[in-house]
Tab-separated table of C-alpha atoms in Angstrom:
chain	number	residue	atom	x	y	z
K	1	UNK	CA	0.000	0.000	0.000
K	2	UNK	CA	1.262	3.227	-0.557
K	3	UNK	CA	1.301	6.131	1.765
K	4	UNK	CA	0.571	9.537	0.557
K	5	UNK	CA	1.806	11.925	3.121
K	6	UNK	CA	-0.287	15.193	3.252
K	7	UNK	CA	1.363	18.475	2.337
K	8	UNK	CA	0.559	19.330	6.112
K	9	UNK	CA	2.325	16.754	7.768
K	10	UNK	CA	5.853	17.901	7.343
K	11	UNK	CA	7.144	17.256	10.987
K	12	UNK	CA	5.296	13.946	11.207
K	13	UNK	CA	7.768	13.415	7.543
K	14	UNK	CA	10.952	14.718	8.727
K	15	UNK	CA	10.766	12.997	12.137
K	16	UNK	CA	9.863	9.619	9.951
K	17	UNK	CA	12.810	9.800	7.727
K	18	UNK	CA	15.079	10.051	10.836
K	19	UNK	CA	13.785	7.467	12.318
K	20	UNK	CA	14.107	5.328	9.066
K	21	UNK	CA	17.534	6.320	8.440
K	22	UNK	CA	18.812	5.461	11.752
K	23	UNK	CA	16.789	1.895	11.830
K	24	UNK	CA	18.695	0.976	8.821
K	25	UNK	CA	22.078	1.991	10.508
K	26	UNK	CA	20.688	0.223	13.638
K	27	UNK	CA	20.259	-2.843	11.104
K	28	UNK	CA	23.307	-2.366	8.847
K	29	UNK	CA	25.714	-2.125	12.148
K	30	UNK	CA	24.289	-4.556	14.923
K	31	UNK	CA	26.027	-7.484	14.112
K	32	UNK	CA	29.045	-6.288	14.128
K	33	UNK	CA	28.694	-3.870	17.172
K	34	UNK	CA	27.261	-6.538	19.064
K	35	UNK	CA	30.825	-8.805	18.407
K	36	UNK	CA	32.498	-5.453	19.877
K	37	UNK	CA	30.103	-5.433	22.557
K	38	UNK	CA	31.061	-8.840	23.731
K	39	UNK	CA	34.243	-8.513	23.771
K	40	UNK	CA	33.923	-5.557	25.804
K	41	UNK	CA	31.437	-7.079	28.161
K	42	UNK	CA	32.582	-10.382	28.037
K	43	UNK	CA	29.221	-12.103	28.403
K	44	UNK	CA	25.622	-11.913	25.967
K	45	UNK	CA	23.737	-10.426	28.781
K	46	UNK	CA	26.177	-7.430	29.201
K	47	UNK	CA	26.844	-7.107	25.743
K	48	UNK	CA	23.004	-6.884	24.895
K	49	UNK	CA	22.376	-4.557	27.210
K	50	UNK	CA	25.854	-2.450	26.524
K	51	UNK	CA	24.542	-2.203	22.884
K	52	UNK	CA	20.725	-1.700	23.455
K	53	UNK	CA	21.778	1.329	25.411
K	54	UNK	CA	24.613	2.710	23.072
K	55	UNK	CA	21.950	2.324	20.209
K	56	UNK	CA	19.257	4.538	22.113
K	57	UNK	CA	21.860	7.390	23.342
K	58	UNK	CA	23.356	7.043	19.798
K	59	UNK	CA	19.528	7.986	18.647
K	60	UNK	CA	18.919	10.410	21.001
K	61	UNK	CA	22.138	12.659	19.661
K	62	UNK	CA	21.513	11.297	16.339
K	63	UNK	CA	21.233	14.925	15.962
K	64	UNK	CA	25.093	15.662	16.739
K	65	UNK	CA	26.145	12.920	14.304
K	66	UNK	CA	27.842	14.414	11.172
K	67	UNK	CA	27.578	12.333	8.476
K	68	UNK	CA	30.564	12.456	6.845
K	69	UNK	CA	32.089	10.252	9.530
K	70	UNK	CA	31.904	6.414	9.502
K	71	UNK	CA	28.796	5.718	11.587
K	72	UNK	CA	30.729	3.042	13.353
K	73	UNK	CA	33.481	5.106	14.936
K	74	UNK	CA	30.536	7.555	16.312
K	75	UNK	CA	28.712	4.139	17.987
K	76	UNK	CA	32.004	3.161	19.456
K	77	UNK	CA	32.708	6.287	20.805
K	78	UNK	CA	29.112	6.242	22.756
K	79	UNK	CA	29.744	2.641	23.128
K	80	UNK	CA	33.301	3.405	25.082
K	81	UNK	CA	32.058	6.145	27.142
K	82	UNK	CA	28.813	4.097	28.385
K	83	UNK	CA	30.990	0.715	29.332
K	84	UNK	CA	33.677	3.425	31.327
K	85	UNK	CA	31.213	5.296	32.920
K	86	UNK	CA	28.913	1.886	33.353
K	87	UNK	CA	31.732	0.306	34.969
K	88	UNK	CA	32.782	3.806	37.269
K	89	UNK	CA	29.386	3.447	38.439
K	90	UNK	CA	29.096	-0.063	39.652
K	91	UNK	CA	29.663	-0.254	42.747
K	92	UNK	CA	32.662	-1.869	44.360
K	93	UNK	CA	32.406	-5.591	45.506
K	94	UNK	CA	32.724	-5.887	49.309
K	95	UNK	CA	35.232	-8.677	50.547
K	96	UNK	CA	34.894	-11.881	48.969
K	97	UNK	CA	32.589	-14.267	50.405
K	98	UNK	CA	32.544	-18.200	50.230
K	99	UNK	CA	29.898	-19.706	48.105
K	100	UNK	CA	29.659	-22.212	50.332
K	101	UNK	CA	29.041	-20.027	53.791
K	102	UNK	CA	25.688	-19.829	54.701
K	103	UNK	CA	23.176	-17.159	54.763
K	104	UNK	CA	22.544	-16.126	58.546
K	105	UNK	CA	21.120	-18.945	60.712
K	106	UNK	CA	19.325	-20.695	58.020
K	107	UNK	CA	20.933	-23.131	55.742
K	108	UNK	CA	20.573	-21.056	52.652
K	109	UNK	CA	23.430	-20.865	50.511
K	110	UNK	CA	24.381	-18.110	48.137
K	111	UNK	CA	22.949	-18.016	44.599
K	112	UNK	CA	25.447	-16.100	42.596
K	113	UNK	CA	24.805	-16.048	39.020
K	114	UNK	CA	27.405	-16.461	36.766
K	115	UNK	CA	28.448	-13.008	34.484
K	116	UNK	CA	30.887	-15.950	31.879
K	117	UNK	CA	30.051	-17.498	29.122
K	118	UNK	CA	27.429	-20.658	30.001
K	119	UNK	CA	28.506	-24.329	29.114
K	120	UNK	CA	26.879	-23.551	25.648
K	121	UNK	CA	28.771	-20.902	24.737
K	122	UNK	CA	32.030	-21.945	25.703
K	123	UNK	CA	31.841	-25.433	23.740
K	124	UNK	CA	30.670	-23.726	20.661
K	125	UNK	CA	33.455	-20.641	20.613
K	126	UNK	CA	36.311	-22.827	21.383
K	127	UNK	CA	39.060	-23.215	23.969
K	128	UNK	CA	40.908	-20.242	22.292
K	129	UNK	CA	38.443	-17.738	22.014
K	130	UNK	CA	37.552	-18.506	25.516
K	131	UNK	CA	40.644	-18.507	27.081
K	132	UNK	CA	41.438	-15.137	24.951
K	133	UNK	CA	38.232	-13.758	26.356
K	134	UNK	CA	39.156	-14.288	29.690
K	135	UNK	CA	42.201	-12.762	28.686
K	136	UNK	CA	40.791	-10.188	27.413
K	137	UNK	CA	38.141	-9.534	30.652
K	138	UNK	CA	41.550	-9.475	32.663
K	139	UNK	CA	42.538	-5.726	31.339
K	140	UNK	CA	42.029	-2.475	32.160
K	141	UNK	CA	38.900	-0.880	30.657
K	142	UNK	CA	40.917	1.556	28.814
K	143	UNK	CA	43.290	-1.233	27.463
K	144	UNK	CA	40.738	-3.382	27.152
K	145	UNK	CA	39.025	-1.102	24.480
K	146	UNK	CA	42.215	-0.087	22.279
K	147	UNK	CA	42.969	-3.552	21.814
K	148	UNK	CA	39.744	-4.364	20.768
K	149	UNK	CA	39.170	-1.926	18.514
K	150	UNK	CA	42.871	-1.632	17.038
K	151	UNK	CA	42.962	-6.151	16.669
K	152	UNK	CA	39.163	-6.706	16.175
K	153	UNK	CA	37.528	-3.472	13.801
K	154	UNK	CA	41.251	-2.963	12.445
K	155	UNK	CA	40.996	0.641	13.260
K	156	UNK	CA	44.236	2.978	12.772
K	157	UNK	CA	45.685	4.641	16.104
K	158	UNK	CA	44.395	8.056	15.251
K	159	UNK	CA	40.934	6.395	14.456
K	160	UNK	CA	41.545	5.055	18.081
K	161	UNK	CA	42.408	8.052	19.344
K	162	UNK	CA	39.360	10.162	18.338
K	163	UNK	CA	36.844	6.955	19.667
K	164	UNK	CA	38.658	7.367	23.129
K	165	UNK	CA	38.771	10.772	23.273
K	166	UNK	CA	43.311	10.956	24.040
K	167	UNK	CA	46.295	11.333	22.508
K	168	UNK	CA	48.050	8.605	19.365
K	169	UNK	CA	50.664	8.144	22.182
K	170	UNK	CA	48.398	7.251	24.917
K	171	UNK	CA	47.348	4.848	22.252
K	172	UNK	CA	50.310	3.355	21.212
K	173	UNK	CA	50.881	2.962	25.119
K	174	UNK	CA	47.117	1.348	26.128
K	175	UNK	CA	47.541	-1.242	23.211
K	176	UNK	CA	51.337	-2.143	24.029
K	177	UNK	CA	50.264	-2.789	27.514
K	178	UNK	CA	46.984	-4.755	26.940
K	179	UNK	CA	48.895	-7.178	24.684
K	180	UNK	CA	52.002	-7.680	26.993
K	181	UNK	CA	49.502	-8.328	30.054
K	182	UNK	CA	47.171	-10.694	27.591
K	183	UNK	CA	50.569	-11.975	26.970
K	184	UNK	CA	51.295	-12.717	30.425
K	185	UNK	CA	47.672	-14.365	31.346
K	186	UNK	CA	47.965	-16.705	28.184
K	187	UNK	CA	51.419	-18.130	28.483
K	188	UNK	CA	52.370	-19.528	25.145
K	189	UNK	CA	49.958	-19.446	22.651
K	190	UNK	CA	52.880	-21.384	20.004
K	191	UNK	CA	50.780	-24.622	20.454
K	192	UNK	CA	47.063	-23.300	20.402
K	193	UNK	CA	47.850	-21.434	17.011
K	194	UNK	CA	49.290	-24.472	15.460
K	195	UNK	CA	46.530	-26.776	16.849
K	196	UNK	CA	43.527	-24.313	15.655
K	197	UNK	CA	44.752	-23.946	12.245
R	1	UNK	CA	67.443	2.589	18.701
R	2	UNK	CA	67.569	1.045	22.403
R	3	UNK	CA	66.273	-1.770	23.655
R	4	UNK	CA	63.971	0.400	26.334
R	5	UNK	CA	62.470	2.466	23.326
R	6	UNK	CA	62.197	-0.695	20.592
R	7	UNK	CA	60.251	-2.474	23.571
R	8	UNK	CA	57.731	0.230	23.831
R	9	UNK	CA	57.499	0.508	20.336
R	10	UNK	CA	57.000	-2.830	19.316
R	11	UNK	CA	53.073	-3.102	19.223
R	12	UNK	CA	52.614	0.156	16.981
R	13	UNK	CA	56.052	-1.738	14.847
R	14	UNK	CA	53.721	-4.915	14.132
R	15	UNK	CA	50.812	-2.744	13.363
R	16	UNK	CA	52.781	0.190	10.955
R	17	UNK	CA	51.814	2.988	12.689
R	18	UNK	CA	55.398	4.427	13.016
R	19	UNK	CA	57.086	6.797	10.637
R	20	UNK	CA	59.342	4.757	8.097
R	21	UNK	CA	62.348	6.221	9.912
R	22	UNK	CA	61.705	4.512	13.355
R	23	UNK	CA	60.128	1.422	11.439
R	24	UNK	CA	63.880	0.755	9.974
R	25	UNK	CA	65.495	1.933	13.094
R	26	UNK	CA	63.169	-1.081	14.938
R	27	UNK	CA	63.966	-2.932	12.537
R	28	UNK	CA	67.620	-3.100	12.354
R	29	UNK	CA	67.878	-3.195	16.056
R	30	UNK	CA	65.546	-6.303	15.989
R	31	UNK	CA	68.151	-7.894	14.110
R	32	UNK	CA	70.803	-7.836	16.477
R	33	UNK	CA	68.892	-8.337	19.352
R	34	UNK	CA	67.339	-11.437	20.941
R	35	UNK	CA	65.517	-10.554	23.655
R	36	UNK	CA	63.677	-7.597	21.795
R	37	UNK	CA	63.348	-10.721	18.970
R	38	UNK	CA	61.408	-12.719	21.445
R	39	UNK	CA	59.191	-10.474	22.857
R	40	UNK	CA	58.118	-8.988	19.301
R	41	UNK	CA	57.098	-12.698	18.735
R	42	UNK	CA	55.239	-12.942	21.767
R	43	UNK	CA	53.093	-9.632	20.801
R	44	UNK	CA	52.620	-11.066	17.680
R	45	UNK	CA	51.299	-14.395	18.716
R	46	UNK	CA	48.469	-12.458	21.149
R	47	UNK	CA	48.097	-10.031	17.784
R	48	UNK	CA	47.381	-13.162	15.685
R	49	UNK	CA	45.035	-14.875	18.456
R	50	UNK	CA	42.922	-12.030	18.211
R	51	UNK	CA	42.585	-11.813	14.727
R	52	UNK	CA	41.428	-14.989	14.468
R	53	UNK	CA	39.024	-14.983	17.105
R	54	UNK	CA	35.087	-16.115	16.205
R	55	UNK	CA	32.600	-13.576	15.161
R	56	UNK	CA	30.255	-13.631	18.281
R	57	UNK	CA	27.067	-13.765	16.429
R	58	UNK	CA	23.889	-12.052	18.024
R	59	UNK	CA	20.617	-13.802	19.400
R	60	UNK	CA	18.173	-13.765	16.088
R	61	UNK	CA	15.745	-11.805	17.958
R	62	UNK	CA	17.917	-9.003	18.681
R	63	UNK	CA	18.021	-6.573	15.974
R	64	UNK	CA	13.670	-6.476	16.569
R	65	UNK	CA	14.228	-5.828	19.921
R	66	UNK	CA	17.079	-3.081	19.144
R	67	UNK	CA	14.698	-1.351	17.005
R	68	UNK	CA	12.218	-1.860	19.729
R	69	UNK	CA	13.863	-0.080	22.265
R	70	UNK	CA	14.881	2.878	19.477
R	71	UNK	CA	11.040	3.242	18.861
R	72	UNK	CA	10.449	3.867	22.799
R	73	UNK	CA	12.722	6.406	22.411
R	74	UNK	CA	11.531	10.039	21.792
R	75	UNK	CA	12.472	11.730	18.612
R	76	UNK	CA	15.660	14.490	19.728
R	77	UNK	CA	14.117	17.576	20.866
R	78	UNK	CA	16.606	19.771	17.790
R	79	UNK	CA	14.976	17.222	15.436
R	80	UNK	CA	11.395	18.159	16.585
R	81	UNK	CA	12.069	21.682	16.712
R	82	UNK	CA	13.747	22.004	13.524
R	83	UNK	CA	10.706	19.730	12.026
R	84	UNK	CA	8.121	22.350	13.506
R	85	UNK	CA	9.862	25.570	12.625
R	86	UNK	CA	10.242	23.645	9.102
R	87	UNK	CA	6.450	23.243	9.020
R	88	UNK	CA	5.662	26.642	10.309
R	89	UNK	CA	8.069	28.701	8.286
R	90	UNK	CA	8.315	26.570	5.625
R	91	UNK	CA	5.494	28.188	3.210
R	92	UNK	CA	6.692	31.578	3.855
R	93	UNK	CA	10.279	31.740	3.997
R	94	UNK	CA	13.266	30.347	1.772
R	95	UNK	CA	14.126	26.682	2.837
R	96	UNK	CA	17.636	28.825	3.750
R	97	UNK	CA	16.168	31.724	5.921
R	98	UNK	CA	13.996	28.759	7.838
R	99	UNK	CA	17.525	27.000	8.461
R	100	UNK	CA	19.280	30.475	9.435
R	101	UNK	CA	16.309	30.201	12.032
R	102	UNK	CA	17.413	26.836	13.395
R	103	UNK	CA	20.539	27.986	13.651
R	104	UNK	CA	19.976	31.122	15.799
R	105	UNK	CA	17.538	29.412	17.956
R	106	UNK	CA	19.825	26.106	18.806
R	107	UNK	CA	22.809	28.892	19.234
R	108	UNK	CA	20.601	30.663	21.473
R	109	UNK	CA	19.832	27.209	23.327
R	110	UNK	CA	23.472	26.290	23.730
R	111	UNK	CA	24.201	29.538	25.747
R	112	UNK	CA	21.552	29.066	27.997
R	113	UNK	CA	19.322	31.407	27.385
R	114	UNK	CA	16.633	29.011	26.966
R	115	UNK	CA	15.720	26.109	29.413
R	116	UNK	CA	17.706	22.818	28.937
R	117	UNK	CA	16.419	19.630	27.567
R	118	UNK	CA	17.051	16.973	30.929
R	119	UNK	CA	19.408	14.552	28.491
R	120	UNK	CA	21.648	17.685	27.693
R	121	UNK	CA	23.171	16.958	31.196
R	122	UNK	CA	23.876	13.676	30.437
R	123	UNK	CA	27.622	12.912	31.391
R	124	UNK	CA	27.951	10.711	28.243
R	125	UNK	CA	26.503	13.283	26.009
R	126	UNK	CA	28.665	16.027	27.076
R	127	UNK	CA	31.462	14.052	26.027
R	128	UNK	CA	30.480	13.361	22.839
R	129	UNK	CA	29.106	17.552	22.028
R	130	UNK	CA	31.617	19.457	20.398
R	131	UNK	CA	32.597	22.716	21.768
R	132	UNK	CA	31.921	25.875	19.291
R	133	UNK	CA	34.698	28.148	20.834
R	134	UNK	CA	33.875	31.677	18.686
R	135	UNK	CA	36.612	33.825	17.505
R	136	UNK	CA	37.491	36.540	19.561
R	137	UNK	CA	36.942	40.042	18.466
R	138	UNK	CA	38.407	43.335	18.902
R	139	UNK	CA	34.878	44.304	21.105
R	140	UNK	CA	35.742	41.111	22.605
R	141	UNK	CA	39.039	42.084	24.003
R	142	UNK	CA	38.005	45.857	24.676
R	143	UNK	CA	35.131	43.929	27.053
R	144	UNK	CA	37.833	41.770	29.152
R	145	UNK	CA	39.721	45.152	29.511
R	146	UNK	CA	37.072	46.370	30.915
R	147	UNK	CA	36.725	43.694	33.075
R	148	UNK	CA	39.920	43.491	34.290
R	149	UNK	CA	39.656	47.147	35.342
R	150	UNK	CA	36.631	47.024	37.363
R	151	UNK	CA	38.337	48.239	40.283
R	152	UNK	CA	38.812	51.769	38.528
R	153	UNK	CA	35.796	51.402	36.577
R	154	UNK	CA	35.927	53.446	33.350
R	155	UNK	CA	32.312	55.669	32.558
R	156	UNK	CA	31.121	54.874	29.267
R	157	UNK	CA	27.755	57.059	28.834
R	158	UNK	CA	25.342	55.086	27.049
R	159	UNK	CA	27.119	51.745	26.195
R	160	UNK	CA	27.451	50.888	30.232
R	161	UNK	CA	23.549	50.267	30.629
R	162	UNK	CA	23.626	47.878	27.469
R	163	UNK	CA	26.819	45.481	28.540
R	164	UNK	CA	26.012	45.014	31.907
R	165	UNK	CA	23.049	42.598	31.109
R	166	UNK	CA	25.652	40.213	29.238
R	167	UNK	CA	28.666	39.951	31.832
R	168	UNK	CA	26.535	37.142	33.684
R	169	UNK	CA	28.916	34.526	31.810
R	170	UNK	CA	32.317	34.456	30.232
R	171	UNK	CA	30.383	32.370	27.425
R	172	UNK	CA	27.452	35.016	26.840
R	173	UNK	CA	30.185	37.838	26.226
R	174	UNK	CA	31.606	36.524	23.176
R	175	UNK	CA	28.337	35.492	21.655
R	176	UNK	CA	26.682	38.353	22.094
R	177	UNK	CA	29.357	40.872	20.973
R	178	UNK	CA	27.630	41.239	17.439
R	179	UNK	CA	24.646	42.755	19.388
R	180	UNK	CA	27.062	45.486	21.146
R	181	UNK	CA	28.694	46.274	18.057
R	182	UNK	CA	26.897	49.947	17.524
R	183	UNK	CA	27.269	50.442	21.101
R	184	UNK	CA	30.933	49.596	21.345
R	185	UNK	CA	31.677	51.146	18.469
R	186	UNK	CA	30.867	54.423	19.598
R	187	UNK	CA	32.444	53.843	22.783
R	188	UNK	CA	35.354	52.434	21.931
R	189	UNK	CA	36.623	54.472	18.721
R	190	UNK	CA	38.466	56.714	20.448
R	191	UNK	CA	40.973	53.400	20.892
C-alpha cells in the first residue's frame, strides 16, 4: 500500500525519515557492534544490554552525528564512554565471600549467578576464544578497548584516538600494555595457534 | 634505537603505525637483538590470536528488539524543533532563511538562554558535544579590559547600561558581541 503523506504533515515526515535512516544503521551495524560489545562485556547479557543502550543514546544525539564520519566510529565512541562510565558506576564488591558459607542462621546458601560465558557458549566458541576472552576480561577498561578496537575493527591509532577521546601516544601505550599483560595471562599461545589452524 | 624504546614501540612496529624512519630503526635493532626478537614474537602471537578470534554472532531476535527499544525512544528535541519551525516557516520563507532560524535558535539554546532539555546533562553526552569556541573580536578584548579594570571602573555614557546585562557569563560575552557592536563602536573608537 502506498502512503501519501499530506502536504501538512511535514514534521510527522521529517521525524519519519530520521527514524528510518537510523533503523537501517541500527540494522546495517548490529552485528558487528554486538561482536564489539562482547568482547567488551565479556558475556551476551552485558553485551546486549551495553549495545541496546549505546543504540538509544546514539539515537537520542543522532542529531550531533555528522555524516561524513563512519557511523561506526561515532557508535564506538558512545559505546566506550557508556561501558567506562557503566563500569565507574558499579559499585565496588565488598570482601569476597565463600559460596559455600551460609546465609545467617538458616541453611541457605548463596545463589550467585554467573556473568561468563554458560557451558553452551564456551563449547561452541572454542578453547581459544575462551581462554582469549578471559584474557581479554583481565585488562584495564581503557586497554581493554584499544585492543579491541585496534585487533578486532582494524581501526588505525588516530581512528583510536578520536573513539577514546586521548592522545596517538596514549594509544600506542594502552595497546602495548593490553597485549604484553594478555601476553602474560595466556602463556604460550605457540601450540594453540598451530593446533587451531 | 635502544632496547627500552624498541620495547615500547613494538606493538605500533607490528601494526605500521610508526614513521618509516623509526620502522627501519626497529627494525635493524631487531636484528641484532634477541631478547627484543622474542618479545616482538610474543606480541605477535596475542596479535594473531585475536585476529582470528570467532565472530560472536547475536541472538536472532535481537536486531527487533534493538529497534524496539529505538522506537520507545523520543524523537531528539533539535529534530522536533527544527521539524516544527520547518512546518511553520516553511510556506513563507526560503528553505535557507527557515535554516538560518534553526541555527539562531539552537545557538541561542546552547548559551543558555533558553531552558535545557534533561538529556543535555547527560555525562555521556557532554562528552560526545563538540565545543563551538567563537573567535574573539576586537569588542571582545576591549570587554575583558574592561573587566579586568573594574576596580577603577571606566564611565562609558550610554554603552554601560547595554553590557552590563551580558557579563553574567564568560560564554554570553563573546556570543553576544555582534549585538554590542553599535554600542561599542561608539564607545570604543576613540581606541
Amino acid at each position: 500500500m502506498t502512503v501519501v503523506e499530506k502536504p501538512g504533515a511535514l514534521t510527522g515526515s521529517a521525524e519519519n525519515q530520521q527514524r528510518r535512516e537510523f533503523e537501517e544503521l541500527v540494522r546495517r551495524h548490529h552485528q558487528q557492534a554486538f561482536n564489539v560489545a562482547y568482547r567488551i562485556a565479556g558475556n551476551r547479557t552485558d553485551a546486549e544490554d551495553l549495545l541496546q543502550e549505546t543504540f538509544v543514546r546514539a539515537f537520542r544525539f543522532f542529531g550531533n552525528y555528522r555524516r561524513e564520519l563512519p557511523f561506526e566510529s561515532w557508535l564506538y565512541k558512545i559505546m566506550s564512554n557508556l561501558w567506562i562510565d557503566t563500569l565507574r558506576k558499579r559499585p565496588r564488591s565488598g570482601p569476597p565471600v565463600s559460596l559455600d558459607q551460609t546465609l545467617g542462621d538458616t541453611d541457605q546458601k548463596l545463589d550467585v549467578p554467573d556473568p561468563g560465558p554458560g557451558p553452551e557458549e564456551s563449547l561452541i566458541e572454542g578453547s581459544l576464544d575462551a581462554r582469549i576472552q578471559e584474557a581479554l576480561s583481565s585488562l584495564r577498561k581503557e586497554f581493554r578497548i584499544a585492543v579491541i578496537l585496534a585487533d578486532i575493527e582494524g581501526m588505525s591509532y588516530e581512528e583510536i584516538a578520536d573513539v577514546m577521546k586521548c592522545s596517538i601516544g596514549t594509544v600506542r601505550s594502552r595497546i602495548h600494555r593490553g597485549r604484553q599483560a594478555m601476553k602474560k595471562k595466556l602463556g604460550s599461545l605457540e601450540r594453540f595457534l598451530n593446533e587451531e589452524v | 634505537m635502544n632496547c627500552g624504546r624498541t620495547s615500547r614501540l613494538i606493538s605500533a612496529y607490528l601494526d605500521g603505525e610508526l614513521p618509516g624512519s623509526e620502522m627501519l630503526a626497529i627494525r635493524e635493532h631487531l636484528r641484532s637483538c634477541q631478547r627484543c626478537s622474542a618479545e616482538m614474537e610474543d606480541i605477535r602471537q596475542v596479535k594473531a590470536a585475536m585476529a582470528r578470534l570467532t565472530p560472536v554472532r547475536p541472538a536472532a531476535d535481537l536486531e527487533a528488539r534493538l529497534l524496539a527499544a529505538v522506537a520507545q525512544v523520543e524523537t531528539p528535541a533539535t529534530v522536533r524543533f527544527g521539524a516544527w519551525l520547518m512546518e511553520r516557516l516553511g510556506g513563507h520563507l526560503q528553505p535557507a532563511a527557515a535554516a538560518v532560524g534553526v541555527c539562531a535558535v539552537l545557538l541561542a539554546i546552547s548559551v543558555g538562554h533558553l531552558p535545557q532539555a534533561d538529556h543535555w546533562q547527560d555525562p555521556v553526552a557532554e562528552r560526545i558535544t563538540q565545543t563551538v569556541k567563537l573567535p574573539e573580536t576586537p569588542q571582545d578584548r576591549a570587554i575583558e579590559k574592561l573587566i579586568s579594570a573594574s576596580a577603577n571602573p571606566v564611565e562609558l555614557p550610554g554603552a554601560r547600561s547595554a553590557i552590563e546585562p551580558v557579563f553574567a557569563s564568560p560564554a554570553s560575552i563573546s556570543m553576544t558581541s555582534a549585538i554590542l557592536v553599535p554600542v561599542s563602536d561608539s564607545a570604543f573608537g576613540a581606541r
